[in-house]
mmCIF file of C-alpha atoms in Angstrom:
data_model
loop_
_atom_site.group_PDB
_atom_site.id
_atom_site.type_symbol
_atom_site.label_atom_id
_atom_site.label_comp_id
_atom_site.label_asym_id
_atom_site.label_seq_id
_atom_site.Cartn_x
_atom_site.Cartn_y
_atom_site.Cartn_z
ATOM 1 C CA MET A 10 -34.458 0.477 6.044
ATOM 2 C CA MET A 11 -34.139 -1.659 2.883
ATOM 3 C CA GLN A 12 -36.167 -1.025 -0.117
ATOM 4 C CA TRP A 13 -37.811 -3.879 -1.912
ATOM 5 C CA ARG A 14 -39.229 -3.850 -5.260
ATOM 6 C CA GLU A 15 -40.248 -6.552 -7.835
ATOM 7 C CA GLY A 16 -39.585 -6.868 -11.226
ATOM 8 C CA THR A 17 -39.004 -9.111 -14.357
ATOM 9 C CA VAL A 18 -35.561 -9.842 -16.105
ATOM 10 C CA GLN A 19 -35.821 -7.985 -19.898
ATOM 11 C CA GLU A 20 -32.383 -8.703 -20.835
ATOM 12 C CA VAL A 21 -28.603 -9.675 -19.536
ATOM 13 C CA ARG A 22 -26.635 -6.192 -19.869
ATOM 14 C CA GLY A 23 -23.331 -7.989 -19.148
ATOM 15 C CA ARG A 24 -21.408 -10.369 -17.087
ATOM 16 C CA TRP A 25 -17.991 -11.135 -15.488
ATOM 17 C CA PRO A 26 -16.697 -13.380 -13.074
ATOM 18 C CA GLY A 27 -19.180 -13.603 -10.149
ATOM 19 C CA ALA A 28 -21.870 -11.144 -11.242
ATOM 20 C CA VAL A 29 -24.343 -10.727 -14.021
ATOM 21 C CA GLU A 30 -25.925 -7.208 -14.921
ATOM 22 C CA TYR A 31 -29.676 -7.493 -16.120
ATOM 23 C CA ALA A 32 -31.970 -4.989 -17.177
ATOM 24 C CA VAL A 33 -35.162 -5.432 -14.986
ATOM 25 C CA ARG A 34 -38.723 -3.962 -15.642
ATOM 26 C CA LEU A 35 -40.234 -3.158 -12.204
ATOM 27 C CA ALA A 36 -43.719 -4.199 -11.284
ATOM 28 C CA GLY A 37 -46.167 -1.416 -11.342
ATOM 29 C CA ASP A 38 -48.009 1.263 -13.629
ATOM 30 C CA ASP A 39 -44.765 3.022 -14.742
ATOM 31 C CA GLY A 40 -42.899 -0.179 -15.526
ATOM 32 C CA GLU A 41 -39.539 1.365 -15.406
ATOM 33 C CA VAL A 42 -36.705 -0.673 -16.534
ATOM 34 C CA VAL A 43 -33.772 -0.446 -14.104
ATOM 35 C CA ARG A 44 -30.196 -1.924 -13.924
ATOM 36 C CA ALA A 45 -29.974 -4.650 -11.130
ATOM 37 C CA LEU A 46 -26.926 -6.721 -10.357
ATOM 38 C CA ALA A 47 -26.926 -10.482 -9.555
ATOM 39 C CA TYR A 48 -24.167 -12.227 -7.729
ATOM 40 C CA THR A 49 -24.083 -15.557 -9.131
ATOM 41 C CA ALA A 50 -22.864 -16.959 -5.698
ATOM 42 C CA LEU A 51 -25.719 -15.604 -4.084
ATOM 43 C CA ALA A 52 -28.679 -15.426 -6.488
ATOM 44 C CA GLY A 53 -27.773 -17.848 -9.014
ATOM 45 C CA GLU A 54 -28.073 -16.782 -12.775
ATOM 46 C CA PRO A 55 -31.795 -15.718 -13.480
ATOM 47 C CA GLN A 56 -33.083 -15.657 -16.887
ATOM 48 C CA VAL A 57 -34.977 -13.490 -19.308
ATOM 49 C CA GLY A 58 -38.693 -13.775 -18.077
ATOM 50 C CA ASP A 59 -37.967 -14.735 -14.310
ATOM 51 C CA ARG A 60 -39.581 -12.736 -11.617
ATOM 52 C CA VAL A 61 -36.789 -11.241 -9.204
ATOM 53 C CA LEU A 62 -36.990 -9.508 -6.102
ATOM 54 C CA LEU A 63 -34.625 -6.511 -5.585
ATOM 55 C CA ASN A 64 -33.089 -4.313 -2.908
ATOM 56 C CA ALA A 65 -33.350 -1.037 -4.588
ATOM 57 C CA SER A 66 -32.396 0.862 -1.833
ATOM 58 C CA ALA A 67 -28.996 2.459 -3.346
ATOM 59 C CA LEU A 68 -30.782 2.905 -6.678
ATOM 60 C CA LEU A 69 -33.584 4.816 -5.194
ATOM 61 C CA ARG A 70 -31.069 7.067 -3.161
ATOM 62 C CA GLY A 71 -29.262 7.769 -6.282
ATOM 63 C CA LEU A 72 -25.709 6.713 -4.935
ATOM 64 C CA GLY A 73 -22.967 6.777 -7.178
ATOM 65 C CA THR A 74 -20.964 3.625 -6.793
ATOM 66 C CA GLY A 75 -23.933 1.548 -5.708
ATOM 67 C CA GLY A 76 -26.541 3.496 -7.752
ATOM 68 C CA LEU A 77 -28.393 0.279 -9.228
ATOM 69 C CA ALA A 78 -30.712 -2.729 -7.882
ATOM 70 C CA PHE A 79 -29.378 -5.941 -6.442
ATOM 71 C CA VAL A 80 -31.226 -9.189 -7.240
ATOM 72 C CA VAL A 81 -31.747 -10.871 -3.698
ATOM 73 C CA VAL A 82 -33.638 -13.771 -5.067
ATOM 74 C CA ALA A 83 -35.405 -15.333 -8.491
ATOM 75 C CA PRO A 84 -37.935 -17.372 -6.340
ATOM 76 C CA ASP A 85 -39.028 -19.335 -9.019
ATOM 77 C CA ARG A 86 -35.454 -20.287 -9.749
ATOM 78 C CA LEU A 87 -33.540 -21.015 -6.911
ATOM 79 C CA PRO A 88 -29.619 -21.579 -7.262
ATOM 80 C CA ALA A 89 -28.229 -25.199 -6.224
ATOM 81 C CA ASP A 90 -26.694 -25.945 -2.780
ATOM 82 C CA PRO A 91 -23.251 -25.466 -2.968
ATOM 83 C CA PRO A 92 -21.036 -28.648 -2.579
ATOM 84 C CA SER A 93 -20.221 -30.047 0.723
ATOM 85 C CA GLY A 94 -16.872 -29.254 2.096
ATOM 86 C CA THR A 95 -16.823 -25.395 1.618
ATOM 87 C CA GLY A 96 -15.527 -24.407 4.886
ATOM 88 C CA HIS A 97 -16.934 -23.185 7.880
ATOM 89 C CA ILE A 98 -16.116 -19.489 7.816
ATOM 90 C CA VAL A 99 -19.107 -17.361 7.802
ATOM 91 C CA LYS A 100 -18.953 -14.042 6.071
ATOM 92 C CA ALA A 101 -21.962 -11.143 5.981
ATOM 93 C CA ARG A 102 -22.229 -12.807 9.189
ATOM 94 C CA TYR A 103 -25.892 -12.865 10.778
ATOM 95 C CA THR A 104 -27.545 -11.334 7.648
ATOM 96 C CA PRO A 105 -29.999 -13.274 5.639
ATOM 97 C CA GLN A 106 -27.330 -13.330 3.045
ATOM 98 C CA GLN A 107 -24.579 -15.029 5.062
ATOM 99 C CA GLN A 108 -22.378 -17.452 3.348
ATOM 100 C CA MET A 109 -19.844 -20.025 4.358
ATOM 101 C CA PHE A 110 -16.435 -20.255 2.975
ATOM 102 C CA MET A 111 -13.138 -22.190 2.997
ATOM 103 C CA ALA A 112 -10.759 -19.569 4.571
ATOM 104 C CA VAL A 113 -7.054 -20.227 3.606
ATOM 105 C CA ASP A 114 -6.500 -19.905 7.256
ATOM 106 C CA GLU A 115 -9.015 -22.372 8.847
ATOM 107 C CA GLN A 116 -7.876 -25.913 10.156
ATOM 108 C CA ASP A 117 -9.674 -27.780 7.276
ATOM 109 C CA SER A 118 -8.081 -25.711 4.801
ATOM 110 C CA PRO A 119 -5.322 -27.207 2.407
ATOM 111 C CA HIS A 120 -3.113 -24.357 3.133
ATOM 112 C CA HIS A 121 -3.469 -24.433 7.120
ATOM 113 C CA ALA A 122 -0.163 -26.336 7.270
ATOM 114 C CA ALA A 123 1.609 -23.638 5.196
ATOM 115 C CA LEU A 124 0.343 -20.761 7.701
ATOM 116 C CA THR A 125 1.253 -22.819 11.030
ATOM 117 C CA SER A 126 4.822 -23.559 10.118
ATOM 118 C CA GLY A 127 8.155 -21.748 9.150
ATOM 119 C CA ALA A 128 7.960 -18.004 8.343
ATOM 120 C CA ALA A 129 4.348 -17.786 8.053
ATOM 121 C CA ASP A 130 3.771 -19.122 11.513
ATOM 122 C CA ALA A 131 6.367 -16.544 12.740
ATOM 123 C CA GLY A 132 4.293 -13.854 11.137
ATOM 124 C CA ASP A 133 7.016 -12.845 8.758
ATOM 125 C CA LEU A 134 6.265 -11.375 5.377
ATOM 126 C CA LEU A 135 10.304 -11.528 4.712
ATOM 127 C CA GLY A 136 10.328 -7.840 3.665
ATOM 128 C CA MET A 137 7.436 -8.062 0.905
ATOM 129 C CA PRO A 138 6.513 -4.664 -0.023
ATOM 130 C CA VAL A 139 2.669 -3.757 0.617
ATOM 131 C CA VAL A 140 1.175 -1.028 -1.163
ATOM 132 C CA VAL A 141 -1.692 0.501 0.731
ATOM 133 C CA ALA A 142 -4.053 3.020 -0.867
ATOM 134 C CA ASP A 143 -7.531 4.431 0.259
ATOM 135 C CA LEU A 144 -9.774 4.353 -2.689
ATOM 136 C CA HIS A 145 -10.363 1.479 -4.962
ATOM 137 C CA SER A 146 -9.521 3.493 -8.000
ATOM 138 C CA ALA A 147 -5.915 3.637 -6.832
ATOM 139 C CA LEU A 148 -5.489 -0.105 -7.713
ATOM 140 C CA PRO A 149 -5.109 -0.210 -11.487
ATOM 141 C CA ALA A 150 -2.707 2.960 -11.222
ATOM 142 C CA VAL A 151 -0.598 1.037 -8.409
ATOM 143 C CA VAL A 152 -0.290 -2.042 -10.729
ATOM 144 C CA ALA A 153 0.679 -0.206 -13.742
ATOM 145 C CA GLY A 154 3.431 1.947 -11.831
ATOM 146 C CA LEU A 155 4.735 -1.379 -10.411
ATOM 147 C CA ARG A 156 4.651 -3.005 -13.887
ATOM 148 C CA SER A 157 6.664 -0.029 -15.607
ATOM 149 C CA GLU A 158 9.477 -1.104 -13.207
ATOM 150 C CA ARG A 159 8.769 -4.779 -12.991
ATOM 151 C CA PRO A 160 6.453 -6.461 -15.476
ATOM 152 C CA ASP A 161 7.028 -10.018 -14.151
ATOM 153 C CA ALA A 162 6.091 -9.264 -10.265
ATOM 154 C CA ARG A 163 3.552 -11.467 -8.997
ATOM 155 C CA VAL A 164 0.940 -8.809 -7.546
ATOM 156 C CA VAL A 165 -1.536 -10.040 -5.181
ATOM 157 C CA TYR A 166 -4.679 -7.877 -4.193
ATOM 158 C CA LEU A 167 -6.191 -7.698 -0.761
ATOM 159 C CA MET A 168 -9.640 -6.261 -0.459
ATOM 160 C CA THR A 169 -10.623 -5.208 2.626
ATOM 161 C CA ASP A 170 -14.291 -4.712 3.942
ATOM 162 C CA GLY A 171 -14.260 -0.880 4.244
ATOM 163 C CA GLY A 172 -16.434 -0.667 0.844
ATOM 164 C CA ALA A 173 -18.188 -3.161 -1.272
ATOM 165 C CA LEU A 174 -17.847 -6.774 0.519
ATOM 166 C CA PRO A 175 -18.410 -8.836 -2.574
ATOM 167 C CA LEU A 176 -15.316 -8.724 -4.906
ATOM 168 C CA ALA A 177 -17.422 -9.639 -7.777
ATOM 169 C CA PHE A 178 -18.702 -5.879 -7.574
ATOM 170 C CA SER A 179 -15.336 -4.717 -9.066
ATOM 171 C CA ARG A 180 -15.090 -5.017 -12.741
ATOM 172 C CA SER A 181 -11.544 -3.641 -12.533
ATOM 173 C CA VAL A 182 -10.449 -6.452 -10.540
ATOM 174 C CA ALA A 183 -11.940 -8.804 -13.123
ATOM 175 C CA ARG A 184 -10.400 -7.171 -15.666
ATOM 176 C CA LEU A 185 -6.906 -6.963 -14.117
ATOM 177 C CA ARG A 186 -6.991 -10.509 -13.497
ATOM 178 C CA ASP A 187 -7.994 -11.355 -16.671
ATOM 179 C CA ALA A 188 -5.152 -9.416 -18.424
ATOM 180 C CA GLY A 189 -2.448 -11.188 -16.117
ATOM 181 C CA TRP A 190 -1.797 -8.138 -14.107
ATOM 182 C CA LEU A 191 -3.070 -9.801 -10.735
ATOM 183 C CA HIS A 192 -1.579 -13.029 -9.610
ATOM 184 C CA GLY A 193 -4.370 -13.721 -7.193
ATOM 185 C CA THR A 194 -6.931 -12.240 -4.748
ATOM 186 C CA VAL A 195 -7.643 -12.564 -1.239
ATOM 187 C CA THR A 196 -10.645 -11.147 0.726
ATOM 188 C CA VAL A 197 -10.264 -10.218 4.341
ATOM 189 C CA GLY A 198 -12.570 -9.530 7.128
ATOM 190 C CA GLN A 199 -16.282 -9.445 5.945
ATOM 191 C CA ALA A 200 -15.382 -9.065 2.328
ATOM 192 C CA TYR A 201 -15.670 -12.167 0.177
ATOM 193 C CA GLY A 202 -15.430 -13.588 -3.298
ATOM 194 C CA GLY A 203 -11.709 -13.667 -3.511
ATOM 195 C CA GLU A 204 -9.854 -16.575 -4.972
ATOM 196 C CA HIS A 205 -8.970 -17.062 -1.213
ATOM 197 C CA GLU A 206 -10.766 -16.060 1.826
ATOM 198 C CA ALA A 207 -9.014 -15.007 5.039
ATOM 199 C CA VAL A 208 -10.395 -14.231 8.515
ATOM 200 C CA THR A 209 -8.179 -11.263 8.932
ATOM 201 C CA LEU A 210 -5.785 -8.978 7.243
ATOM 202 C CA HIS A 211 -2.789 -10.239 9.046
ATOM 203 C CA SER A 212 -3.516 -14.005 7.912
ATOM 204 C CA GLY A 213 -4.290 -12.636 4.335
ATOM 205 C CA LEU A 214 -1.380 -10.728 4.046
ATOM 206 C CA LEU A 215 0.772 -13.918 5.106
ATOM 207 C CA ALA A 216 -1.110 -16.360 2.844
ATOM 208 C CA ALA A 217 -0.312 -13.710 -0.202
ATOM 209 C CA ARG A 218 3.377 -14.091 0.558
ATOM 210 C CA HIS A 219 3.423 -18.067 1.596
ATOM 211 C CA VAL A 220 0.616 -19.535 -0.261
ATOM 212 C CA LEU A 221 0.264 -17.298 -3.565
ATOM 213 C CA GLY A 222 4.205 -16.594 -3.438
ATOM 214 C CA ALA A 223 3.226 -12.702 -3.941
ATOM 215 C CA ASP A 224 6.450 -10.231 -4.689
ATOM 216 C CA VAL A 225 4.098 -7.488 -3.907
ATOM 217 C CA ALA A 226 0.743 -7.078 -2.129
ATOM 218 C CA VAL A 227 -1.637 -4.244 -2.521
ATOM 219 C CA VAL A 228 -4.179 -3.476 0.139
ATOM 220 C CA VAL A 229 -7.220 -1.283 -0.894
ATOM 221 C CA GLN A 230 -10.668 -1.374 0.317
ATOM 222 C CA GLY A 231 -13.503 -2.542 -2.084
ATOM 223 C CA PRO A 232 -15.277 0.101 -4.359
ATOM 224 C CA GLY A 233 -17.828 2.303 -2.637
ATOM 225 C CA ASN A 234 -15.759 4.136 0.503
ATOM 226 C CA VAL A 235 -17.687 5.905 3.174
ATOM 227 C CA GLY A 236 -16.676 9.387 4.090
ATOM 228 C CA THR A 237 -18.599 11.796 6.451
ATOM 229 C CA GLY A 238 -16.600 14.991 5.986
ATOM 230 C CA THR A 239 -15.331 14.477 9.754
ATOM 231 C CA THR A 240 -11.520 13.658 10.731
ATOM 232 C CA TRP A 241 -12.167 10.480 11.872
ATOM 233 C CA GLY A 242 -15.374 9.130 10.090
ATOM 234 C CA TYR A 243 -14.359 7.679 6.691
ATOM 235 C CA THR A 244 -13.499 3.968 5.867
ATOM 236 C CA GLY A 245 -9.955 4.815 4.765
ATOM 237 C CA VAL A 246 -8.797 5.256 8.234
ATOM 238 C CA ALA A 247 -8.262 1.243 7.587
ATOM 239 C CA ALA A 248 -5.140 2.152 5.646
ATOM 240 C CA GLY A 249 -3.287 3.393 8.485
ATOM 241 C CA GLU A 250 -4.089 -0.104 10.185
ATOM 242 C CA ALA A 251 -2.968 -1.843 6.908
ATOM 243 C CA LEU A 252 0.754 -0.303 7.572
ATOM 244 C CA ASN A 253 0.521 -1.211 10.971
ATOM 245 C CA ALA A 254 -0.305 -4.721 10.345
ATOM 246 C CA THR A 255 2.381 -4.749 7.530
ATOM 247 C CA GLY A 256 5.049 -3.528 10.125
ATOM 248 C CA VAL A 257 3.826 -6.130 12.634
ATOM 249 C CA LEU A 258 4.376 -8.983 10.097
ATOM 250 C CA ARG A 259 7.904 -7.537 8.904
ATOM 251 C CA GLY A 260 6.727 -6.265 5.345
ATOM 252 C CA ARG A 261 7.913 -2.988 3.883
ATOM 253 C CA GLY A 262 4.909 -0.844 4.075
ATOM 254 C CA VAL A 263 4.395 1.563 1.101
ATOM 255 C CA ALA A 264 1.644 4.423 1.423
ATOM 256 C CA ALA A 265 -0.072 5.765 -1.715
ATOM 257 C CA LEU A 266 -1.042 9.107 -1.188
ATOM 258 C CA ARG A 267 -4.912 10.451 -2.106
ATOM 259 C CA VAL A 268 -4.195 13.426 -4.252
ATOM 260 C CA SER A 269 -6.504 15.413 -6.166
ATOM 261 C CA ASP A 270 -6.249 18.685 -8.025
ATOM 262 C CA ALA A 271 -9.765 18.525 -9.422
ATOM 263 C CA ASP A 272 -11.917 17.523 -6.267
ATOM 264 C CA PRO A 273 -14.222 20.599 -5.587
ATOM 265 C CA ARG A 274 -13.904 19.694 -1.765
ATOM 266 C CA GLY A 275 -11.166 21.871 -0.106
ATOM 267 C CA ARG A 276 -10.164 18.964 2.258
ATOM 268 C CA HIS A 277 -9.256 16.500 -0.857
ATOM 269 C CA ARG A 278 -7.096 19.105 -2.758
ATOM 270 C CA GLY A 279 -3.622 18.297 -2.809
ATOM 271 C CA ILE A 280 -3.077 15.410 -0.209
ATOM 272 C CA SER A 281 -6.366 14.615 1.148
ATOM 273 C CA HIS A 282 -7.167 14.646 4.897
ATOM 274 C CA HIS A 283 -7.806 11.034 4.513
ATOM 275 C CA SER A 284 -4.048 10.443 3.909
ATOM 276 C CA ARG A 285 -2.908 13.011 6.311
ATOM 277 C CA THR A 286 -4.967 11.124 9.098
ATOM 278 C CA ALA A 287 -4.472 7.453 8.178
ATOM 279 C CA TYR A 288 -0.698 7.840 7.339
ATOM 280 C CA GLY A 289 0.269 10.667 9.705
ATOM 281 C CA ARG A 290 -1.860 9.810 12.736
ATOM 282 C CA ILE A 291 -3.204 6.112 12.684
ATOM 283 C CA CYS A 292 -0.030 4.649 11.288
ATOM 284 C CA LEU A 293 2.559 3.849 14.054
ATOM 285 C CA ALA A 294 4.805 1.408 11.936
ATOM 286 C CA VAL A 295 7.918 1.850 9.995
ATOM 287 C CA ALA A 296 6.687 2.875 6.192
ATOM 288 C CA ASP A 297 7.451 4.702 2.859
ATOM 289 C CA VAL A 298 5.285 7.613 2.059
ATOM 290 C CA VAL A 299 5.748 7.964 -1.972
ATOM 291 C CA LEU A 300 5.504 11.131 -3.753
ATOM 292 C CA GLY A 301 5.914 11.489 -7.501
ATOM 293 C CA ARG A 302 8.097 14.563 -8.297
ATOM 294 C CA THR A 303 6.359 16.959 -10.603
ATOM 295 C CA ASP A 304 7.985 20.226 -11.121
ATOM 296 C CA ASP A 305 4.630 22.578 -11.409
ATOM 297 C CA GLN A 306 2.689 24.403 -8.899
ATOM 298 C CA LEU A 307 0.712 21.241 -7.680
ATOM 299 C CA GLY A 308 4.076 19.598 -7.414
ATOM 300 C CA ARG A 309 5.403 21.973 -5.086
ATOM 301 C CA LEU A 310 2.301 22.049 -3.146
ATOM 302 C CA LEU A 311 2.173 18.246 -2.852
ATOM 303 C CA ALA A 312 6.156 18.251 -1.743
ATOM 304 C CA ASP A 313 5.421 20.740 1.017
ATOM 305 C CA GLN A 314 2.259 18.818 2.234
ATOM 306 C CA ALA A 315 4.232 15.483 2.238
ATOM 307 C CA ARG A 316 7.029 16.811 4.168
ATOM 308 C CA THR A 317 4.576 18.255 6.901
ATOM 309 C CA LEU A 318 3.001 14.986 6.866
ATOM 310 C CA VAL A 319 6.038 12.930 7.340
ATOM 311 C CA GLU A 320 7.761 15.235 10.034
ATOM 312 C CA GLY A 321 4.782 15.372 12.130
ATOM 313 C CA ALA A 322 3.608 11.837 11.960
ATOM 314 C CA ASN A 323 3.273 9.487 14.911
ATOM 315 C CA GLY A 324 4.759 6.672 13.112
ATOM 316 C CA ASP A 325 8.408 6.440 11.672
ATOM 317 C CA LEU A 326 7.733 7.389 7.830
ATOM 318 C CA THR A 327 10.096 8.204 5.215
ATOM 319 C CA LEU A 328 9.302 10.544 2.470
ATOM 320 C CA ARG A 329 10.437 8.673 -0.866
ATOM 321 C CA GLU A 330 10.415 11.001 -4.039
ATOM 322 C CA VAL A 331 9.987 9.156 -7.394
ATOM 323 C CA ASP A 332 10.618 10.558 -10.828
ATOM 324 C CA VAL A 333 7.230 10.113 -12.988
ATOM 325 C CA ASP A 334 8.900 9.666 -16.529
ATOM 326 C CA GLY A 335 6.892 7.075 -18.284
ATOM 327 C CA LEU A 336 4.218 6.558 -15.821
ATOM 328 C CA ASP A 337 1.732 8.568 -18.086
ATOM 329 C CA GLN A 338 2.141 5.810 -20.562
ATOM 330 C CA ALA A 339 1.822 3.112 -18.416
ATOM 331 C CA LEU A 340 -1.566 4.528 -16.798
ATOM 332 C CA ARG A 341 -2.928 4.957 -20.419
ATOM 333 C CA ALA A 342 -2.070 1.237 -21.169
ATOM 334 C CA THR A 343 -4.201 -0.234 -18.414
ATOM 335 C CA PRO A 344 -6.521 -2.528 -19.372
ATOM 336 C CA VAL A 345 -9.476 -1.165 -17.153
ATOM 337 C CA ARG A 346 -11.158 2.530 -17.560
ATOM 338 C CA LEU A 347 -9.347 4.760 -14.902
ATOM 339 C CA SER A 348 -11.949 6.456 -12.750
ATOM 340 C CA THR A 349 -11.833 7.825 -9.249
ATOM 341 C CA MET A 350 -14.952 10.025 -7.764
ATOM 342 C CA GLY A 351 -16.461 10.152 -11.250
ATOM 343 C CA ARG A 352 -13.538 11.663 -13.074
ATOM 344 C CA GLY A 353 -11.253 10.065 -15.544
ATOM 345 C CA LEU A 354 -7.321 10.272 -16.183
ATOM 346 C CA ASP A 355 -7.332 13.548 -17.858
ATOM 347 C CA GLU A 356 -9.697 14.770 -15.522
ATOM 348 C CA ASP A 357 -7.767 14.245 -12.248
ATOM 349 C CA HIS A 358 -4.381 13.241 -13.657
ATOM 350 C CA ALA A 359 -2.728 13.737 -10.364
ATOM 351 C CA ALA A 360 -4.705 11.156 -8.499
ATOM 352 C CA PHE A 361 -3.661 8.535 -10.702
ATOM 353 C CA LEU A 362 -0.030 9.605 -11.332
ATOM 354 C CA GLN A 363 0.667 9.688 -7.365
ATOM 355 C CA SER A 364 -0.809 6.104 -6.931
ATOM 356 C CA ALA A 365 1.358 4.922 -10.010
ATOM 357 C CA ALA A 366 4.487 6.474 -8.235
ATOM 358 C CA ALA A 367 3.635 4.300 -5.257
ATOM 359 C CA GLY A 368 3.684 1.221 -7.167
ATOM 360 C CA ARG A 369 6.932 2.164 -9.095
ATOM 361 C CA TRP A 370 8.478 2.386 -5.638
ATOM 362 C CA ALA A 371 7.488 -0.883 -4.759
ATOM 363 C CA GLY A 372 8.756 -2.242 -7.980
ATOM 364 C CA ARG A 373 12.195 -0.567 -7.163
ATOM 365 C CA LEU A 374 12.131 -2.277 -3.613
ATOM 366 C CA LEU A 375 12.005 -5.534 -5.401
ATOM 367 C CA ALA A 376 15.088 -4.562 -7.306
ATOM 368 C CA GLY A 377 17.047 -3.421 -4.213
#
């Protein structure tokens, strides 16, 4: 059930493309001031002093990634209607905040012809490397590793709908885009707010290659993944399906391992059970599983786990061992703060290092 609150905007705390964060004083005797996020495409831009209605469910539950209130509407300052001709594809379908977009693959799109002719119509990515990861926090690390090998590569990010649906929730994507580390963004499925929208991951991948001219695509769910501690009940299962889609479309699948040496949960230590399930059991395609080589106790554990994963996989997986020389420097040069499950680069170094190794391998595929 949604938990509603009413409040008054006190100040603007920050802004980035598609979102504004506010300090909002809640109505009531205690007058608590809370963080609240407004997506400008949905709620416009409330001003200081405006009355706002909030969805406070995640805030009141104390959730990590989504632990703030969301502005549903400023009832006395409704946003203007969007311009006509903005498309016919509905996302967040049949919810009170459903929106209509011009999807890259719909008939009225200026890019429809590009997706219904030639290699795109045939469903051919022409061997484009597609790096797939489980957690959104892997994205900047993957791109850092790729840039260590090919700083000129055009990288397109595809955000799937396993976590946050609005791309504007991710400040990391906004900063990577501003820094020129991403060539473009595509939101697929029910996710929305990318520079291009696509109905499916398949059409989104084809748009990345044939509309945006990507050299490499990176597919990761939005922030705020869901897990239940069961083998199959987590949103990262989509990573295996993303490799299947890549294989169907004649791309080169590259699996970034979810790794940790700091997670207190045993199922995520070393190679997470998320990677073992998504890549070992769900992926049925040809793909490369990348392991960054390190000569320490953790590195030996990861090597044993990776070999077991590949040898027992349902798909045709190949283990690719990659040197990690220079990747620490590349990670420390990212334009965003690295954080995974609340831990920074030095607190869970292996998590970011292995994602960067996958990016490095993708860069080497371009050279080869």
